[in-house]
PDB file of N, CA and C in Angstrom:
ATOM      1  N   MET A   1      82.314 -89.534-217.501  1.00 64.00           N
ATOM      2  CA  MET A   1      83.081 -89.808-216.290  1.00 64.00           C
ATOM      3  C   MET A   1      82.281 -90.724-215.357  1.00 64.00           C
ATOM      4  N   LEU A   2      80.992 -90.416-215.241  1.00 65.00           N
ATOM      5  CA  LEU A   2      80.148 -91.256-214.395  1.00 65.00           C
ATOM      6  C   LEU A   2      80.051 -92.675-214.943  1.00 65.00           C
ATOM      7  N   MET A   3      80.052 -92.810-216.261  1.00 69.00           N
ATOM      8  CA  MET A   3      79.996 -94.149-216.860  1.00 69.00           C
ATOM      9  C   MET A   3      81.266 -94.939-216.552  1.00 69.00           C
ATOM     10  N   ILE A   4      82.404 -94.258-216.553  1.00 76.00           N
ATOM     11  CA  ILE A   4      83.666 -94.949-216.249  1.00 76.00           C
ATOM     12  C   ILE A   4      83.679 -95.400-214.797  1.00 76.00           C
ATOM     13  N   PHE A   5      83.260 -94.518-213.882  1.00 72.00           N
ATOM     14  CA  PHE A   5      83.188 -94.907-212.471  1.00 72.00           C
ATOM     15  C   PHE A   5      82.222 -96.070-212.269  1.00 72.00           C
ATOM     16  N   ASN A   6      81.088 -96.007-212.955  1.00 70.00           N
ATOM     17  CA  ASN A   6      80.096 -97.071-212.824  1.00 70.00           C
ATOM     18  C   ASN A   6      80.633 -98.388-213.374  1.00 70.00           C
ATOM     19  N   LEU A   7      81.356 -98.335-214.482  1.00 72.00           N
ATOM     20  CA  LEU A   7      81.939 -99.544-215.059  1.00 72.00           C
ATOM     21  C   LEU A   7      82.973-100.164-214.121  1.00 72.00           C
ATOM     22  N   ILE A   8      83.825 -99.338-213.547  1.00 77.00           N
ATOM     23  CA  ILE A   8      84.835 -99.852-212.605  1.00 77.00           C
ATOM     24  C   ILE A   8      84.161-100.418-211.364  1.00 77.00           C
ATOM     25  N   ASN A   9      83.167 -99.699-210.853  1.00 74.00           N
ATOM     26  CA  ASN A   9      82.469-100.151-209.651  1.00 74.00           C
ATOM     27  C   ASN A   9      81.711-101.449-209.910  1.00 74.00           C
ATOM     28  N   THR A  10      81.004-101.524-211.030  1.00 73.00           N
ATOM     29  CA  THR A  10      80.266-102.748-211.368  1.00 73.00           C
ATOM     30  C   THR A  10      81.216-103.905-211.621  1.00 73.00           C
ATOM     31  N   GLY A  11      82.338-103.629-212.265  1.00 77.00           N
ATOM     32  CA  GLY A  11      83.328-104.686-212.497  1.00 77.00           C
ATOM     33  C   GLY A  11      83.906-105.236-211.211  1.00 77.00           C
ATOM     34  N   SER A  12      84.214-104.365-210.279  1.00 76.00           N
ATOM     35  CA  SER A  12      84.762-104.847-209.005  1.00 76.00           C
ATOM     36  C   SER A  12      83.708-105.609-208.205  1.00 76.00           C
ATOM     37  N   MET A  13      82.458-105.129-208.223  1.00 76.00           N
ATOM     38  CA  MET A  13      81.409-105.856-207.499  1.00 76.00           C
ATOM     39  C   MET A  13      81.105-107.187-208.172  1.00 76.00           C
ATOM     40  N   THR A  14      81.181-107.233-209.518  1.00 76.00           N
ATOM     41  CA  THR A  14      80.977-108.500-210.228  1.00 76.00           C
ATOM     42  C   THR A  14      82.073-109.491-209.892  1.00 76.00           C
ATOM     43  N   PHE A  15      83.303-109.010-209.808  1.00 78.00           N
ATOM     44  CA  PHE A  15      84.420-109.881-209.438  1.00 78.00           C
ATOM     45  C   PHE A  15      84.191-110.501-208.057  1.00 78.00           C
ATOM     46  N   PHE A  16      83.818-109.676-207.083  1.00 75.00           N
ATOM     47  CA  PHE A  16      83.595-110.212-205.741  1.00 75.00           C
ATOM     48  C   PHE A  16      82.392-111.145-205.701  1.00 75.00           C
ATOM     49  N   GLN A  17      81.343-110.811-206.463  1.00 73.00           N
ATOM     50  CA  GLN A  17      80.129-111.622-206.423  1.00 73.00           C
ATOM     51  C   GLN A  17      80.355-113.000-207.035  1.00 73.00           C
ATOM     52  N   PHE A  18      81.094-113.072-208.144  1.00 74.00           N
ATOM     53  CA  PHE A  18      81.262-114.350-208.847  1.00 74.00           C
ATOM     54  C   PHE A  18      82.521-115.096-208.427  1.00 74.00           C
ATOM     55  N   VAL A  19      83.611-114.383-208.181  1.00 76.00           N
ATOM     56  CA  VAL A  19      84.886-115.050-207.894  1.00 76.00           C
ATOM     57  C   VAL A  19      85.040-115.313-206.403  1.00 76.00           C
ATOM     58  N   VAL A  20      84.775-114.313-205.589  1.00 74.00           N
ATOM     59  CA  VAL A  20      84.992-114.480-204.147  1.00 74.00           C
ATOM     60  C   VAL A  20      83.816-115.212-203.508  1.00 74.00           C
ATOM     61  N   TYR A  21      82.593-114.692-203.710  1.00 71.00           N
ATOM     62  CA  TYR A  21      81.422-115.312-203.076  1.00 71.00           C
ATOM     63  C   TYR A  21      80.913-116.521-203.860  1.00 71.00           C
ATOM     64  N   GLN A  22      81.124-116.544-205.181  1.00 74.00           N
ATOM     65  CA  GLN A  22      80.679-117.618-206.075  1.00 74.00           C
ATOM     66  C   GLN A  22      79.183-117.890-205.943  1.00 74.00           C
ATOM     67  N   GLN A  23      78.412-116.815-205.880  1.00 70.00           N
ATOM     68  CA  GLN A  23      76.966-116.965-205.716  1.00 70.00           C
ATOM     69  C   GLN A  23      76.261-115.771-206.362  1.00 70.00           C
ATOM     70  N   PRO A  24      75.656-115.946-207.529  1.00 66.00           N
ATOM     71  CA  PRO A  24      74.964-114.824-208.175  1.00 66.00           C
ATOM     72  C   PRO A  24      73.617-114.550-207.515  1.00 66.00           C
ATOM     73  N   TYR A  25      73.081-113.350-207.811  1.00 63.00           N
ATOM     74  CA  TYR A  25      71.740-113.002-207.346  1.00 63.00           C
ATOM     75  C   TYR A  25      70.726-113.630-208.297  1.00 63.00           C
ATOM     76  N   GLY A  26      70.269-114.803-208.072  1.00 64.00           N
ATOM     77  CA  GLY A  26      69.265-115.414-208.946  1.00 64.00           C
ATOM     78  C   GLY A  26      69.825-115.692-210.322  1.00 64.00           C
ATOM     79  N   GLN A  27      69.181-115.146-211.354  1.00 69.00           N
ATOM     80  CA  GLN A  27      69.631-115.387-212.717  1.00 69.00           C
ATOM     81  C   GLN A  27      70.831-114.506-213.053  1.00 69.00           C
ATOM     82  N   PHE A  28      71.492-114.887-214.134  1.00 66.00           N
ATOM     83  CA  PHE A  28      72.749-114.234-214.511  1.00 66.00           C
ATOM     84  C   PHE A  28      72.539-112.766-214.895  1.00 66.00           C
ATOM     85  N   TRP A  29      71.506-112.470-215.716  1.00 62.00           N
ATOM     86  CA  TRP A  29      71.279-111.101-216.169  1.00 62.00           C
ATOM     87  C   TRP A  29      70.798-110.217-215.028  1.00 62.00           C
ATOM     88  N   LEU A  30      70.061-110.819-214.069  1.00 68.00           N
ATOM     89  CA  LEU A  30      69.575-110.051-212.924  1.00 68.00           C
ATOM     90  C   LEU A  30      70.732-109.624-212.025  1.00 68.00           C
ATOM     91  N   THR A  31      71.747-110.461-211.955  1.00 68.00           N
ATOM     92  CA  THR A  31      72.916-110.113-211.150  1.00 68.00           C
ATOM     93  C   THR A  31      73.583-108.856-211.686  1.00 68.00           C
ATOM     94  N   PHE A  32      73.798-108.792-213.007  1.00 68.00           N
ATOM     95  CA  PHE A  32      74.432-107.604-213.580  1.00 68.00           C
ATOM     96  C   PHE A  32      73.549-106.375-213.433  1.00 68.00           C
ATOM     97  N   LEU A  33      72.236-106.544-213.552  1.00 70.00           N
ATOM     98  CA  LEU A  33      71.322-105.417-213.400  1.00 70.00           C
ATOM     99  C   LEU A  33      71.356-104.873-211.971  1.00 70.00           C
ATOM    100  N   LEU A  34      71.322-105.775-210.997  1.00 71.00           N
ATOM    101  CA  LEU A  34      71.354-105.336-209.601  1.00 71.00           C
ATOM    102  C   LEU A  34      72.698-104.720-209.240  1.00 71.00           C
ATOM    103  N   LEU A  35      73.786-105.307-209.742  1.00 70.00           N
ATOM    104  CA  LEU A  35      75.097-104.731-209.458  1.00 70.00           C
ATOM    105  C   LEU A  35      75.249-103.363-210.111  1.00 70.00           C
ATOM    106  N   ASN A  36      74.682-103.193-211.293  1.00 70.00           N
ATOM    107  CA  ASN A  36      74.724-101.895-211.958  1.00 70.00           C
ATOM    108  C   ASN A  36      73.934-100.852-211.168  1.00 70.00           C
ATOM    109  N   ALA A  37      72.766-101.232-210.676  1.00 72.00           N
ATOM    110  CA  ALA A  37      71.967-100.307-209.856  1.00 72.00           C
ATOM    111  C   ALA A  37      72.679 -99.980-208.552  1.00 72.00           C
ATOM    112  N   LEU A  38      73.299-100.982-207.941  1.00 71.00           N
ATOM    113  CA  LEU A  38      74.055-100.728-206.711  1.00 71.00           C
ATOM    114  C   LEU A  38      75.230 -99.800-206.976  1.00 71.00           C
ATOM    115  N   GLY A  39      75.896-100.014-208.102  1.00 69.00           N
ATOM    116  CA  GLY A  39      77.031 -99.155-208.440  1.00 69.00           C
ATOM    117  C   GLY A  39      76.613 -97.726-208.685  1.00 69.00           C
ATOM    118  N   LEU A  40      75.517 -97.535-209.428  1.00 70.00           N
ATOM    119  CA  LEU A  40      75.045 -96.176-209.692  1.00 70.00           C
ATOM    120  C   LEU A  40      74.586 -95.473-208.425  1.00 70.00           C
ATOM    121  N   SER A  41      73.863 -96.191-207.566  1.00 72.00           N
ATOM    122  CA  SER A  41      73.397 -95.551-206.332  1.00 72.00           C
ATOM    123  C   SER A  41      74.567 -95.238-205.409  1.00 72.00           C
ATOM    124  N   GLY A  42      75.561 -96.136-205.376  1.00 71.00           N
ATOM    125  CA  GLY A  42      76.735 -95.858-204.546  1.00 71.00           C
ATOM    126  C   GLY A  42      77.512 -94.660-205.041  1.00 71.00           C
ATOM    127  N   ILE A  43      77.653 -94.552-206.360  1.00 72.00           N
ATOM    128  CA  ILE A  43      78.358 -93.401-206.926  1.00 72.00           C
ATOM    129  C   ILE A  43      77.575 -92.120-206.669  1.00 72.00           C
ATOM    130  N   PHE A  44      76.248 -92.172-206.834  1.00 75.00           N
ATOM    131  CA  PHE A  44      75.431 -90.977-206.597  1.00 75.00           C
ATOM    132  C   PHE A  44      75.537 -90.523-205.147  1.00 75.00           C
ATOM    133  N   PHE A  45      75.373 -91.463-204.203  1.00 77.00           N
ATOM    134  CA  PHE A  45      75.427 -91.065-202.797  1.00 77.00           C
ATOM    135  C   PHE A  45      76.834 -90.668-202.383  1.00 77.00           C
ATOM    136  N   GLY A  46      77.843 -91.244-203.030  1.00 74.00           N
ATOM    137  CA  GLY A  46      79.215 -90.816-202.752  1.00 74.00           C
ATOM    138  C   GLY A  46      79.456 -89.387-203.202  1.00 74.00           C
ATOM    139  N   PHE A  47      79.039 -89.069-204.433  1.00 77.00           N
ATOM    140  CA  PHE A  47      79.182 -87.697-204.918  1.00 77.00           C
ATOM    141  C   PHE A  47      78.342 -86.732-204.092  1.00 77.00           C
ATOM    142  N   PHE A  48      77.138 -87.150-203.709  1.00 79.00           N
ATOM    143  CA  PHE A  48      76.269 -86.307-202.890  1.00 79.00           C
ATOM    144  C   PHE A  48      76.917 -86.018-201.540  1.00 79.00           C
ATOM    145  N   THR A  49      77.493 -87.053-200.919  1.00 81.00           N
ATOM    146  CA  THR A  49      78.140 -86.873-199.619  1.00 81.00           C
ATOM    147  C   THR A  49      79.350 -85.956-199.727  1.00 81.00           C
ATOM    148  N   VAL A  50      80.148 -86.144-200.762  1.00 79.00           N
ATOM    149  CA  VAL A  50      81.334 -85.302-200.930  1.00 79.00           C
ATOM    150  C   VAL A  50      80.940 -83.851-201.186  1.00 79.00           C
ATOM    151  N   SER A  51      79.948 -83.628-202.033  1.00 82.00           N
ATOM    152  CA  SER A  51      79.541 -82.253-202.318  1.00 82.00           C
ATOM    153  C   SER A  51      78.905 -81.596-201.102  1.00 82.00           C
ATOM    154  N   LEU A  52      78.110 -82.349-200.355  1.00 83.00           N
ATOM    155  CA  LEU A  52      77.500 -81.790-199.148  1.00 83.00           C
ATOM    156  C   LEU A  52      78.558 -81.475-198.100  1.00 83.00           C
ATOM    157  N   THR A  53      79.516 -82.380-197.928  1.00 86.00           N
ATOM    158  CA  THR A  53      80.583 -82.151-196.956  1.00 86.00           C
ATOM    159  C   THR A  53      81.426 -80.947-197.343  1.00 86.00           C
ATOM    160  N   SER A  54      81.768 -80.833-198.619  1.00 84.00           N
ATOM    161  CA  SER A  54      82.582 -79.689-199.040  1.00 84.00           C
ATOM    162  C   SER A  54      81.800 -78.390-198.886  1.00 84.00           C
ATOM    163  N   PHE A  55      80.481 -78.426-199.139  1.00 85.00           N
ATOM    164  CA  PHE A  55      79.669 -77.223-198.945  1.00 85.00           C
ATOM    165  C   PHE A  55      79.698 -76.790-197.490  1.00 85.00           C
ATOM    166  N   PHE A  56      79.505 -77.738-196.555  1.00 86.00           N
ATOM    167  CA  PHE A  56      79.489 -77.366-195.146  1.00 86.00           C
ATOM    168  C   PHE A  56      80.866 -76.958-194.649  1.00 86.00           C
ATOM    169  N   LEU A  57      81.931 -77.554-195.188  1.00 86.00           N
ATOM    170  CA  LEU A  57      83.271 -77.117-194.809  1.00 86.00           C
ATOM    171  C   LEU A  57      83.531 -75.689-195.274  1.00 86.00           C
ATOM    172  N   LEU A  58      83.154 -75.374-196.509  1.00 86.00           N
ATOM    173  CA  LEU A  58      83.331 -74.006-196.991  1.00 86.00           C
ATOM    174  C   LEU A  58      82.447 -73.027-196.229  1.00 86.00           C
ATOM    175  N   TYR A  59      81.224 -73.452-195.894  1.00 86.00           N
ATOM    176  CA  TYR A  59      80.330 -72.602-195.107  1.00 86.00           C
ATOM    177  C   TYR A  59      80.938 -72.318-193.736  1.00 86.00           C
ATOM    178  N   TYR A  60      81.483 -73.356-193.087  1.00 86.00           N
ATOM    179  CA  TYR A  60      82.077 -73.189-191.762  1.00 86.00           C
ATOM    180  C   TYR A  60      83.310 -72.296-191.833  1.00 86.00           C
ATOM    181  N   LEU A  61      84.165 -72.509-192.831  1.00 85.00           N
ATOM    182  CA  LEU A  61      85.366 -71.685-192.952  1.00 85.00           C
ATOM    183  C   LEU A  61      85.022 -70.225-193.224  1.00 85.00           C
ATOM    184  N   SER A  62      84.037 -69.980-194.057  1.00 85.00           N
ATOM    185  CA  SER A  62      83.658 -68.591-194.319  1.00 85.00           C
ATOM    186  C   SER A  62      83.025 -67.949-193.088  1.00 85.00           C
ATOM    187  N   LEU A  63      82.263 -68.728-192.331  1.00 83.00           N
ATOM    188  CA  LEU A  63      81.671 -68.205-191.098  1.00 83.00           C
ATOM    189  C   LEU A  63      82.752 -67.853-190.084  1.00 83.00           C
ATOM    190  N   VAL A  64      83.731 -68.740-189.920  1.00 82.00           N
ATOM    191  CA  VAL A  64      84.830 -68.484-188.988  1.00 82.00           C
ATOM    192  C   VAL A  64      85.635 -67.275-189.440  1.00 82.00           C
ATOM    193  N   ASN A  65      85.909 -67.182-190.737  1.00 80.00           N
ATOM    194  CA  ASN A  65      86.650 -66.026-191.244  1.00 80.00           C
ATOM    195  C   ASN A  65      85.896 -64.734-190.994  1.00 80.00           C
ATOM    196  N   PHE A  66      84.596 -64.748-191.225  1.00 79.00           N
ATOM    197  CA  PHE A  66      83.821 -63.531-191.025  1.00 79.00           C
ATOM    198  C   PHE A  66      83.796 -63.133-189.556  1.00 79.00           C
ATOM    199  N   ILE A  67      83.575 -64.105-188.668  1.00 77.00           N
ATOM    200  CA  ILE A  67      83.449 -63.777-187.248  1.00 77.00           C
ATOM    201  C   ILE A  67      84.790 -63.380-186.648  1.00 77.00           C
ATOM    202  N   PHE A  68      85.807 -64.217-186.838  1.00 77.00           N
ATOM    203  CA  PHE A  68      87.056 -64.002-186.114  1.00 77.00           C
ATOM    204  C   PHE A  68      87.995 -63.023-186.806  1.00 77.00           C
ATOM    205  N   ILE A  69      87.849 -62.819-188.087  1.00 75.00           N
ATOM    206  CA  ILE A  69      88.740 -61.880-188.758  1.00 75.00           C
ATOM    207  C   ILE A  69      88.090 -60.510-188.895  1.00 75.00           C
ATOM    208  N   PHE A  70      86.810 -60.477-189.143  1.00 72.00           N
ATOM    209  CA  PHE A  70      86.143 -59.193-189.355  1.00 72.00           C
ATOM    210  C   PHE A  70      85.582 -58.630-188.048  1.00 72.00           C
ATOM    211  N   ILE A  71      84.686 -59.366-187.420  1.00 70.00           N
ATOM    212  CA  ILE A  71      84.005 -58.844-186.227  1.00 70.00           C
ATOM    213  C   ILE A  71      84.949 -58.780-185.031  1.00 70.00           C
ATOM    214  N   TRP A  72      85.794 -59.807-184.847  1.00 70.00           N
ATOM    215  CA  TRP A  72      86.676 -59.832-183.689  1.00 70.00           C
ATOM    216  C   TRP A  72      87.665 -58.674-183.728  1.00 70.00           C
ATOM    217  N   GLN A  73      88.186 -58.341-184.901  1.00 69.00           N
ATOM    218  CA  GLN A  73      89.117 -57.221-184.994  1.00 69.00           C
ATOM    219  C   GLN A  73      88.431 -55.901-184.696  1.00 69.00           C
ATOM    220  N   ILE A  74      87.185 -55.768-185.090  1.00 68.00           N
ATOM    221  CA  ILE A  74      86.460 -54.538-184.767  1.00 68.00           C
ATOM    222  C   ILE A  74      86.266 -54.419-183.260  1.00 68.00           C
ATOM    223  N   LYS A  75      85.930 -55.530-182.604  1.00 67.00           N
ATOM    224  CA  LYS A  75      85.749 -55.489-181.149  1.00 67.00           C
ATOM    225  C   LYS A  75      87.056 -55.157-180.438  1.00 67.00           C
ATOM    226  N   VAL A  76      88.163 -55.731-180.902  1.00 66.00           N
ATOM    227  CA  VAL A  76      89.460 -55.432-180.284  1.00 66.00           C
ATOM    228  C   VAL A  76      89.815 -53.968-180.480  1.00 66.00           C
ATOM    229  N   MET A  77      89.570 -53.445-181.661  1.00 66.00           N
ATOM    230  CA  MET A  77      89.876 -52.041-181.911  1.00 66.00           C
ATOM    231  C   MET A  77      88.976 -51.122-181.098  1.00 66.00           C
ATOM    232  N   GLU A  78      87.731 -51.527-180.858  1.00 65.00           N
ATOM    233  CA  GLU A  78      86.850 -50.723-180.008  1.00 65.00           C
ATOM    234  C   GLU A  78      87.355 -50.704-178.575  1.00 65.00           C
ATOM    235  N   LYS A  79      87.829 -51.853-178.078  1.00 65.00           N
ATOM    236  CA  LYS A  79      88.319 -51.910-176.701  1.00 65.00           C
ATOM    237  C   LYS A  79      89.592 -51.081-176.533  1.00 65.00           C
ATOM    238  N   LYS A  80      90.446 -51.084-177.521  1.00 64.00           N
ATOM    239  CA  LYS A  80      91.691 -50.321-177.440  1.00 64.00           C
ATOM    240  C   LYS A  80      91.508 -48.874-177.886  1.00 64.00           C
ATOM    241  N   ASN A  81      90.306 -48.523-178.287  1.00 61.00           N
ATOM    242  CA  ASN A  81      89.976 -47.176-178.749  1.00 61.00           C
ATOM    243  C   ASN A  81      90.894 -46.758-179.898  1.00 61.00           C
ATOM    244  N   MET A  82      90.995 -47.639-180.878  1.00 59.00           N
ATOM    245  CA  MET A  82      91.887 -47.388-182.001  1.00 59.00           C
ATOM    246  C   MET A  82      91.186 -46.707-183.170  1.00 59.00           C
ATOM    247  N   PHE A  83      89.883 -46.582-183.078  1.00 56.00           N
ATOM    248  CA  PHE A  83      89.180 -45.917-184.169  1.00 56.00           C
ATOM    249  C   PHE A  83      89.414 -44.413-184.090  1.00 56.00           C
ATOM    250  N   GLN A  84      89.712 -43.830-185.200  1.00 58.00           N
ATOM    251  CA  GLN A  84      89.883 -42.384-185.266  1.00 58.00           C
ATOM    252  C   GLN A  84      88.839 -41.850-186.241  1.00 58.00           C
ATOM    253  N   PHE A  85      87.910 -41.149-185.674  1.00 56.00           N
ATOM    254  CA  PHE A  85      86.831 -40.632-186.503  1.00 56.00           C
ATOM    255  C   PHE A  85      87.157 -39.213-186.950  1.00 56.00           C
ATOM    256  N   TYR A  86      86.891 -38.961-188.171  1.00 56.00           N
ATOM    257  CA  TYR A  86      87.096 -37.638-188.730  1.00 56.00           C
ATOM    258  C   TYR A  86      85.762 -37.112-189.238  1.00 56.00           C
ATOM    259  N   VAL A  87      85.558 -35.842-188.999  1.00 54.00           N
ATOM    260  CA  VAL A  87      84.398 -35.167-189.555  1.00 54.00           C
ATOM    261  C   VAL A  87      84.888 -34.368-190.751  1.00 54.00           C
ATOM    262  N   VAL A  88      84.249 -34.568-191.836  1.00 58.00           N
ATOM    263  CA  VAL A  88      84.673 -33.893-193.061  1.00 58.00           C
ATOM    264  C   VAL A  88      83.889 -32.597-193.194  1.00 58.00           C
ATOM    265  N   GLU A  89      84.635 -31.505-193.242  1.00 60.00           N
ATOM    266  CA  GLU A  89      84.021 -30.212-193.514  1.00 60.00           C
ATOM    267  C   GLU A  89      84.518 -29.768-194.881  1.00 60.00           C
ATOM    268  N   HIS A  90      83.631 -29.505-195.745  1.00 62.00           N
ATOM    269  CA  HIS A  90      84.068 -29.096-197.082  1.00 62.00           C
ATOM    270  C   HIS A  90      83.126 -28.033-197.622  1.00 62.00           C
ATOM    271  N   ASP A  91      83.729 -27.228-198.417  1.00 65.00           N
ATOM    272  CA  ASP A  91      82.944 -26.269-199.174  1.00 65.00           C
ATOM    273  C   ASP A  91      83.292 -26.466-200.643  1.00 65.00           C
ATOM    274  N   ALA A  92      83.021 -25.513-201.436  1.00 61.00           N
ATOM    275  CA  ALA A  92      83.229 -25.692-202.873  1.00 61.00           C
ATOM    276  C   ALA A  92      84.704 -25.734-203.251  1.00 61.00           C
ATOM    277  N   LYS A  93      85.589 -25.161-202.418  1.00 65.00           N
ATOM    278  CA  LYS A  93      86.993 -25.050-202.801  1.00 65.00           C
ATOM    279  C   LYS A  93      87.918 -25.997-202.047  1.00 65.00           C
ATOM    280  N   SER A  94      87.606 -26.369-200.812  1.00 64.00           N
ATOM    281  CA  SER A  94      88.570 -27.154-200.029  1.00 64.00           C
ATOM    282  C   SER A  94      87.848 -28.182-199.162  1.00 64.00           C
ATOM    283  N   VAL A  95      88.638 -29.148-198.696  1.00 61.00           N
ATOM    284  CA  VAL A  95      88.141 -30.191-197.798  1.00 61.00           C
ATOM    285  C   VAL A  95      89.024 -30.175-196.563  1.00 61.00           C
ATOM    286  N   ARG A  96      88.412 -30.202-195.378  1.00 60.00           N
ATOM    287  CA  ARG A  96      89.179 -30.175-194.145  1.00 60.00           C
ATOM    288  C   ARG A  96      88.694 -31.304-193.247  1.00 60.00           C
ATOM    289  N   TYR A  97      89.651 -32.034-192.667  1.00 55.00           N
ATOM    290  CA  TYR A  97      89.327 -33.134-191.763  1.00 55.00           C
ATOM    291  C   TYR A  97      89.499 -32.658-190.332  1.00 55.00           C
ATOM    292  N   VAL A  98      88.455 -32.755-189.545  1.00 56.00           N
ATOM    293  CA  VAL A  98      88.486 -32.325-188.153  1.00 56.00           C
ATOM    294  C   VAL A  98      88.333 -33.556-187.290  1.00 56.00           C
ATOM    295  N   ARG A  99      89.215 -33.701-186.304  1.00 53.00           N
ATOM    296  CA  ARG A  99      89.180 -34.865-185.432  1.00 53.00           C
ATOM    297  C   ARG A  99      88.207 -34.687-184.302  1.00 53.00           C
TER     298      ARG A  99
END
């Protein structure tokens, strides 16, 4: 997959370098080598940026979910005194819940 992206990227940069700008980088073989290196580095930094951005987006979403869905609901329930605590009394035969 990376080879296909690199081929497309190098082909498009070669088109612009020779057809649009009409000026190679020094010798002919050096132009393809430099364009190939530019294409690979661009693809690497593009994938790196996308993966880093997606990591931080998922990190932020999980942080928001934890704070506002888990902790915030506990605080609201504490303020409204919605917690009902039960003390469990049990012996060998029965279990009884005492409020």
